[in-house]
Amino acid sequence: MDMDNNLWSSIAVVLYLFAFYFLIKSVSRGLIGGAIAITFSIVSLLFSLLTGSYLIANWFTGIGFDDSVFYQFRFGTEGIGLWEFLPLILLFVSVQIFFFLLIVFYIRIFFINKSKSFLILPFFMGVGMIFCAFFVAPATSNLISYLFTTQIMEDFPEYFVKPQISKIQNVNKPKNVLYFYLESLERNYMDENLFPGLLPELHKIGQDSVTFTHIGQTIGGSWTMAGMVASQCGLPLLSVFTNDNFHMNNFMPDAVCLGDILKSQGYHLEFMGGANNEFAGKGLFYKNHGFINVEGQKEFIDKDIGDGYLNSWGLFDDTLYEQLFNRIKTLHKKKSPWGVFSINIGTHQPEGYLARQCEKVKYGDGNDNLLNAAHCTDALIGQLYRALKAEGIFDDTVVVFASDHLAPVTVKPYETLEKAERHNLFMVSGAGIHPAKKTRPGTTLDIAPTLLNYLQFGSQAIGLGRDLNGKLPTLAETFPLQKLIDAKLISWRKVIDMSFWGYPDLKNNLAISLNDKKIVIDNQKFPFPALIRYTPSGKIEEILYGSENVLSSGDNRFLLEFFLSSLIVNNQLFLWIDRCDALATLNPGLGGYKGSYCYYNGSLASTRSVSSLISNDNSSIKLEMDNAFTISSSQASYFRKELIDKNLIHWGKVIFTPETQISHTENTVSAAGINAIVKSTSVAGTEISDPGLFLVRNSYNYSPASGINYKTEVMSKISLCDKSSDSFSIAQLSNTLPLEKGYVPLFYAIVGNLDQECKQGVTHPLTDSSLNDLSNLKPGEPYIALFDEKMNTVHEKTGHSNQTIAIYLKFNDNE
């Protein structure tokens, strides 16, 4: 931690105590005294929050408030190992309690004081001391310099290059790519003068690699998420406060990153990490930029991997690298090129995490836990590297070892790291790589274009990054001092924000590209189905996108209709572009265009709206920009009810308690009415597209080695209106499809909707079940009945023919 900053923070607190002393001496009753008391209390609260927040931020960054701090303040700390930072939390709480007690004491003095005389001199001395306290506090200058840096947009295009995916040269046999992010493991840890013998395995790998020795770190690249964005997109992560409308629905949707380029070339991309993917939007970043499979702590635990053997951040490195090895062997058998990116936890600040395989591993005298963990991770990397090499993986794979960022100030060996010029680790080995040492100055922004060239896709720029083997100058060469690079990047914060995160302003018209399902606003493209919420002045407040995850998640919040029915105010202007039958709830006239896309523009309460079929590829929509016309709250209420009744899935929840004590995966069962807008009848992810009622069985096979394997089988269609048939039972139907050897039934279900030919209702019900609603079912209505493994009735649910009903299943102790 920066001692000078701490010293000045302490001085600021002392000055504030003097201010407190003088203001107590000036306490008086009456209107003026009351106003002073209220103002002083509010200012004191602000000072305590500012000081406490700064002390924590400075502990992490060494420079006080920076983009990493504001990024986490805005997007939360889900997935972070908070218990590691308990002393900091207690420090923050202590500061707040201290100032709270001062405020309470001051207010108490105010109430017991009966004097109405106002002492001017102590008052102004107190006010002066408050100004001095704020002036000398590093938090104040730090915050002001961050928020009010001059923003320049004009010269950004001179340095920024947006990759043209269509112009990427084709490669006959693309190489695979295996990218190891090594948490905070900067190049100085490999310096034998500083840490002799710490990373012997990486030194061996370095002998087979092209090693870049002068890879610096820019502002906006000093924490994990920022390091990943910098190294894959050629952009710093500097986009937090300039865009008031930014919401974490997409991660830099307009940036073209390494994953986008590789995906365009037919790569199958995956990410594996030990931490929670929700932390800092990491999972969203990968999913939005070409990665098909993104696995973190939650995904592994869901597969019973690592559960019970976790640290406060997630999986230990031995577990992660074991899973990585198995996955790479599987992918390598496929014909298409693949890329796997991973990041470990073992070397994470502040103390590291020693894997179980390394319980007896020590570095030096063993007093530094982080160095012990780094020594362990190095051994695990060497073990994995040799195993992959023996499998022949490196014959057609480029392998990268790189730090995500420099080690932060919170690590114990920080002072030792500072004894030499600090650089990030960046080594490339594998197919076609000839060992070499490169001393060209660069930053993590240059990693993606450099790697792309090693994959034989040519030398080109990506964002602000340049190929370190190419001819174009890097930022580190253009601005030879680190502070010059950072100053330039900070001056581009706004243009980076608005170019890759922000929403353009709406004009009176916007275009629809039907062929590629995009909304075109000021030359920026946004996919649909989508709901755009905007103000009468044309300022977009939010863009929501339709999702197919609603059934797997058991949550209506993935439906645009949920937002309209539950979260939008009556006179909020919006443009909704979706399937015509979905929009027919608001305008029944659109219901005739089944299979097509339409739009609806207005507000829920507006008596005037615009809606129509999107009839051709380049349609233009004239937007309603005025919400001041007649408002009908009854119409809004009607629309909300209709949306809830017709467009949302009507959920229920059932808890199964099978005899087995195996922890089963949560799942869903749904049934769509014949006229339902959400057309989905499914059991545990298996879709049933035909109308009618079906008996379905879900069974599983379990072994300690392979875990649980599930199977969903449609056993038989059920006819309830065929008078010519004999009576039948579920038990009879279940015998028509014997269980596969080794499988055990988990549950049975009857799902779907009643056949339309059942005009006289159900005339031929089942004989062996107590299904109260089944006999009263009308043609086209959705129906779900659930049975346990012994075919005992557990739950029954029906709906109207224009509804989709669903059940969220939980098992044993999963509640």
Short mmCIF file of C-alpha atoms in Angstrom, two decimals, residues 129-355:
data_model
loop_
_atom_site.label_atom_id
_atom_site.label_comp_id
_atom_site.label_asym_id
_atom_site.label_seq_id
_atom_site.Cartn_x
_atom_site.Cartn_y
_atom_site.Cartn_z
CA MET A 129 -10.88 22.81 8.29
CA ILE A 130 -13.47 20.76 6.36
CA PHE A 131 -12.27 22.26 3.08
CA CYS A 132 -8.67 21.57 4.09
CA ALA A 133 -9.55 17.96 4.98
CA PHE A 134 -11.15 17.36 1.59
CA PHE A 135 -8.31 19.22 -0.15
CA VAL A 136 -5.46 17.17 1.32
CA ALA A 137 -7.34 13.84 1.16
CA PRO A 138 -5.86 11.77 -1.70
CA ALA A 139 -9.33 10.37 -2.32
CA THR A 140 -10.59 13.79 -3.46
CA SER A 141 -7.85 14.54 -5.98
CA ASN A 142 -7.86 10.94 -7.16
CA LEU A 143 -11.60 10.98 -7.82
CA ILE A 144 -11.59 14.40 -9.49
CA SER A 145 -8.68 13.53 -11.78
CA TYR A 146 -10.40 10.29 -12.77
CA LEU A 147 -13.83 11.73 -13.48
CA PHE A 148 -12.81 14.99 -15.13
CA THR A 149 -9.98 13.95 -17.42
CA THR A 150 -10.22 15.76 -20.76
CA GLN A 151 -11.78 13.48 -23.34
CA ILE A 152 -10.49 13.50 -26.93
CA MET A 153 -12.19 11.66 -29.79
CA GLU A 154 -10.62 13.15 -32.88
CA ASP A 155 -7.34 11.21 -32.96
CA PHE A 156 -8.72 7.83 -31.85
CA PRO A 157 -9.31 6.60 -35.44
CA GLU A 158 -5.62 7.20 -36.16
CA TYR A 159 -4.68 4.39 -33.77
CA PHE A 160 -7.74 2.15 -33.75
CA VAL A 161 -8.18 -0.51 -36.42
CA LYS A 162 -11.38 -2.55 -36.55
CA PRO A 163 -10.60 -6.01 -37.94
CA GLN A 164 -12.41 -6.87 -41.14
CA ILE A 165 -13.39 -10.49 -40.61
CA SER A 166 -14.34 -10.91 -44.27
CA LYS A 167 -10.77 -10.00 -45.25
CA ILE A 168 -9.04 -12.52 -42.99
CA GLN A 169 -6.99 -14.81 -45.21
CA ASN A 170 -8.13 -18.42 -45.40
CA VAL A 171 -5.94 -21.23 -44.09
CA ASN A 172 -6.20 -24.76 -45.49
CA LYS A 173 -5.35 -26.50 -42.23
CA PRO A 174 -5.83 -24.05 -39.35
CA LYS A 175 -3.82 -24.71 -36.22
CA ASN A 176 -5.58 -25.24 -32.92
CA VAL A 177 -4.86 -22.80 -30.10
CA LEU A 178 -4.37 -23.52 -26.41
CA TYR A 179 -4.13 -20.37 -24.26
CA PHE A 180 -3.07 -20.48 -20.61
CA TYR A 181 -3.79 -17.31 -18.64
CA LEU A 182 -1.63 -17.50 -15.54
CA GLU A 183 -3.17 -15.42 -12.79
CA SER A 184 -0.87 -12.49 -11.87
CA LEU A 185 2.19 -14.59 -12.79
CA GLU A 186 4.22 -11.86 -14.42
CA ARG A 187 7.57 -12.37 -16.12
CA ASN A 188 9.58 -11.10 -13.13
CA TYR A 189 8.72 -14.30 -11.26
CA MET A 190 10.97 -16.03 -13.84
CA ASP A 191 13.89 -13.73 -13.03
CA GLU A 192 16.48 -16.04 -11.44
CA ASN A 193 18.12 -13.08 -9.73
CA LEU A 194 14.89 -12.29 -7.90
CA PHE A 195 13.33 -15.73 -7.44
CA PRO A 196 15.93 -18.43 -8.13
CA GLY A 197 14.37 -21.82 -8.92
CA LEU A 198 10.77 -20.63 -8.50
CA LEU A 199 9.43 -21.65 -11.94
CA PRO A 200 11.67 -24.39 -13.35
CA GLU A 201 8.96 -25.91 -15.57
CA LEU A 202 8.11 -22.62 -17.26
CA HIS A 203 11.82 -22.10 -17.87
CA LYS A 204 11.89 -25.47 -19.67
CA ILE A 205 8.82 -24.54 -21.72
CA GLY A 206 10.50 -21.24 -22.52
CA GLN A 207 13.31 -23.13 -24.22
CA ASP A 208 10.76 -24.42 -26.77
CA SER A 209 9.04 -21.07 -27.16
CA VAL A 210 9.13 -17.64 -28.69
CA THR A 211 9.49 -15.50 -25.58
CA PHE A 212 8.49 -11.84 -25.54
CA THR A 213 10.41 -10.10 -22.80
CA HIS A 214 9.02 -6.54 -22.87
CA ILE A 215 5.23 -6.81 -22.64
CA GLY A 216 3.97 -3.93 -20.52
CA GLN A 217 0.61 -3.22 -18.94
CA THR A 218 -1.63 -0.27 -19.71
CA ILE A 219 -4.29 1.38 -17.64
CA GLY A 220 -7.51 -0.55 -18.10
CA GLY A 221 -5.59 -3.81 -18.17
CA SER A 222 -4.53 -4.31 -14.56
CA TRP A 223 -7.10 -6.89 -13.40
CA THR A 224 -8.23 -10.20 -14.80
CA MET A 225 -11.25 -9.14 -16.85
CA ALA A 226 -9.39 -6.13 -18.20
CA GLY A 227 -6.35 -8.26 -19.02
CA MET A 228 -8.49 -10.67 -21.00
CA VAL A 229 -10.19 -7.88 -22.92
CA ALA A 230 -6.85 -6.22 -23.64
CA SER A 231 -5.19 -9.42 -24.85
CA GLN A 232 -8.13 -10.56 -26.99
CA CYS A 233 -9.73 -7.33 -28.22
CA GLY A 234 -6.80 -4.92 -28.31
CA LEU A 235 -8.77 -2.53 -26.10
CA PRO A 236 -8.45 -1.36 -22.50
CA LEU A 237 -11.44 -1.82 -20.20
CA LEU A 238 -12.14 1.88 -19.58
CA SER A 239 -15.87 2.05 -20.05
CA VAL A 240 -17.64 2.41 -16.75
CA PHE A 241 -18.74 5.97 -15.96
CA THR A 242 -18.96 7.69 -19.33
CA ASN A 243 -21.99 5.76 -20.56
CA ASP A 244 -24.94 6.26 -18.22
CA ASN A 245 -27.08 3.84 -20.23
CA PHE A 246 -24.70 0.90 -20.12
CA HIS A 247 -26.21 -2.34 -18.84
CA MET A 248 -24.44 -5.67 -18.65
CA ASN A 249 -26.70 -7.44 -21.17
CA ASN A 250 -23.88 -7.77 -23.68
CA PHE A 251 -20.16 -7.41 -23.25
CA MET A 252 -18.63 -4.92 -25.67
CA PRO A 253 -21.00 -6.08 -28.44
CA ASP A 254 -19.44 -3.85 -31.09
CA ALA A 255 -15.86 -4.91 -30.47
CA VAL A 256 -14.29 -7.49 -32.79
CA CYS A 257 -12.12 -9.73 -30.65
CA LEU A 258 -9.92 -12.74 -31.21
CA GLY A 259 -12.80 -15.12 -30.48
CA ASP A 260 -15.01 -13.45 -33.12
CA ILE A 261 -12.27 -13.84 -35.72
CA LEU A 262 -11.51 -17.46 -34.89
CA LYS A 263 -15.20 -18.36 -34.86
CA SER A 264 -15.55 -16.89 -38.36
CA GLN A 265 -12.80 -19.28 -39.46
CA GLY A 266 -14.69 -22.33 -38.19
CA TYR A 267 -13.05 -22.69 -34.78
CA HIS A 268 -14.84 -24.38 -31.91
CA LEU A 269 -13.95 -22.22 -28.89
CA GLU A 270 -14.18 -23.04 -25.19
CA PHE A 271 -13.17 -21.37 -21.94
CA MET A 272 -12.36 -23.10 -18.67
CA GLY A 273 -11.60 -21.40 -15.37
CA GLY A 274 -11.76 -22.30 -11.72
CA ALA A 275 -13.60 -19.15 -10.58
CA ASN A 276 -17.23 -18.12 -10.93
CA ASN A 277 -18.01 -16.99 -14.50
CA GLU A 278 -20.44 -14.40 -13.17
CA PHE A 279 -17.64 -12.42 -11.57
CA ALA A 280 -16.92 -9.20 -13.53
CA GLY A 281 -18.94 -10.41 -16.53
CA LYS A 282 -16.31 -12.95 -17.55
CA GLY A 283 -18.76 -15.58 -18.77
CA LEU A 284 -20.74 -12.98 -20.69
CA PHE A 285 -17.58 -11.75 -22.43
CA TYR A 286 -16.71 -15.19 -23.73
CA LYS A 287 -20.26 -16.09 -24.72
CA ASN A 288 -20.63 -12.82 -26.62
CA HIS A 289 -17.38 -13.25 -28.52
CA GLY A 290 -17.48 -16.64 -30.19
CA PHE A 291 -17.08 -19.15 -27.37
CA ILE A 292 -19.51 -22.06 -27.42
CA ASN A 293 -18.76 -23.65 -24.07
CA VAL A 294 -17.85 -21.50 -21.06
CA GLU A 295 -17.15 -23.41 -17.86
CA GLY A 296 -16.37 -22.06 -14.41
CA GLN A 297 -16.92 -23.00 -10.80
CA LYS A 298 -20.70 -23.40 -11.05
CA GLU A 299 -20.59 -25.43 -14.26
CA PHE A 300 -18.01 -27.81 -12.85
CA ILE A 301 -19.88 -28.26 -9.58
CA ASP A 302 -23.07 -28.95 -11.53
CA LYS A 303 -21.18 -31.87 -13.05
CA ASP A 304 -19.98 -32.98 -9.59
CA ILE A 305 -16.42 -31.88 -10.36
CA GLY A 306 -14.47 -30.28 -7.54
CA ASP A 307 -17.43 -30.07 -5.16
CA GLY A 308 -16.08 -30.31 -1.62
CA TYR A 309 -12.56 -29.44 -2.76
CA LEU A 310 -12.74 -25.70 -3.32
CA ASN A 311 -11.03 -22.56 -2.15
CA SER A 312 -12.74 -19.21 -1.61
CA TRP A 313 -12.45 -18.40 -5.33
CA GLY A 314 -13.25 -21.79 -6.85
CA LEU A 315 -11.44 -24.87 -8.16
CA PHE A 316 -7.84 -25.62 -7.29
CA ASP A 317 -5.37 -25.78 -10.17
CA ASP A 318 -4.92 -29.56 -10.09
CA THR A 319 -8.66 -30.05 -10.63
CA LEU A 320 -8.79 -27.46 -13.41
CA TYR A 321 -5.82 -28.83 -15.31
CA GLU A 322 -7.12 -32.39 -15.04
CA GLN A 323 -10.40 -31.32 -16.63
CA LEU A 324 -8.52 -29.28 -19.21
CA PHE A 325 -6.41 -32.26 -20.23
CA ASN A 326 -9.44 -34.51 -20.69
CA ARG A 327 -11.32 -31.88 -22.68
CA ILE A 328 -8.40 -31.16 -25.00
CA LYS A 329 -7.99 -34.86 -25.77
CA THR A 330 -11.67 -35.01 -26.74
CA LEU A 331 -11.54 -31.90 -28.92
CA HIS A 332 -8.38 -33.04 -30.65
CA LYS A 333 -10.23 -36.02 -32.09
CA LYS A 334 -12.55 -33.70 -34.03
CA LYS A 335 -11.83 -32.52 -37.54
CA SER A 336 -12.66 -28.85 -37.01
CA PRO A 337 -10.05 -26.52 -35.49
CA TRP A 338 -10.51 -25.69 -31.84
CA GLY A 339 -9.35 -23.18 -29.29
CA VAL A 340 -9.35 -23.59 -25.50
CA PHE A 341 -8.61 -20.67 -23.19
CA SER A 342 -8.17 -21.16 -19.46
CA ILE A 343 -7.17 -19.30 -16.31
CA ASN A 344 -5.96 -20.72 -13.02
CA ILE A 345 -6.56 -19.62 -9.43
CA GLY A 346 -3.49 -20.98 -7.64
CA THR A 347 -1.46 -17.77 -7.96
CA HIS A 348 -4.32 -15.41 -7.12
CA GLN A 349 -3.69 -12.58 -4.68
CA PRO A 350 -3.02 -12.14 -1.87
CA GLU A 351 -1.82 -15.52 -0.54
CA GLY A 352 -2.35 -17.94 -3.43
CA TYR A 353 -3.97 -21.39 -3.17
CA LEU A 354 -1.84 -24.48 -2.75
CA ALA A 355 -3.35 -27.48 -4.54
#
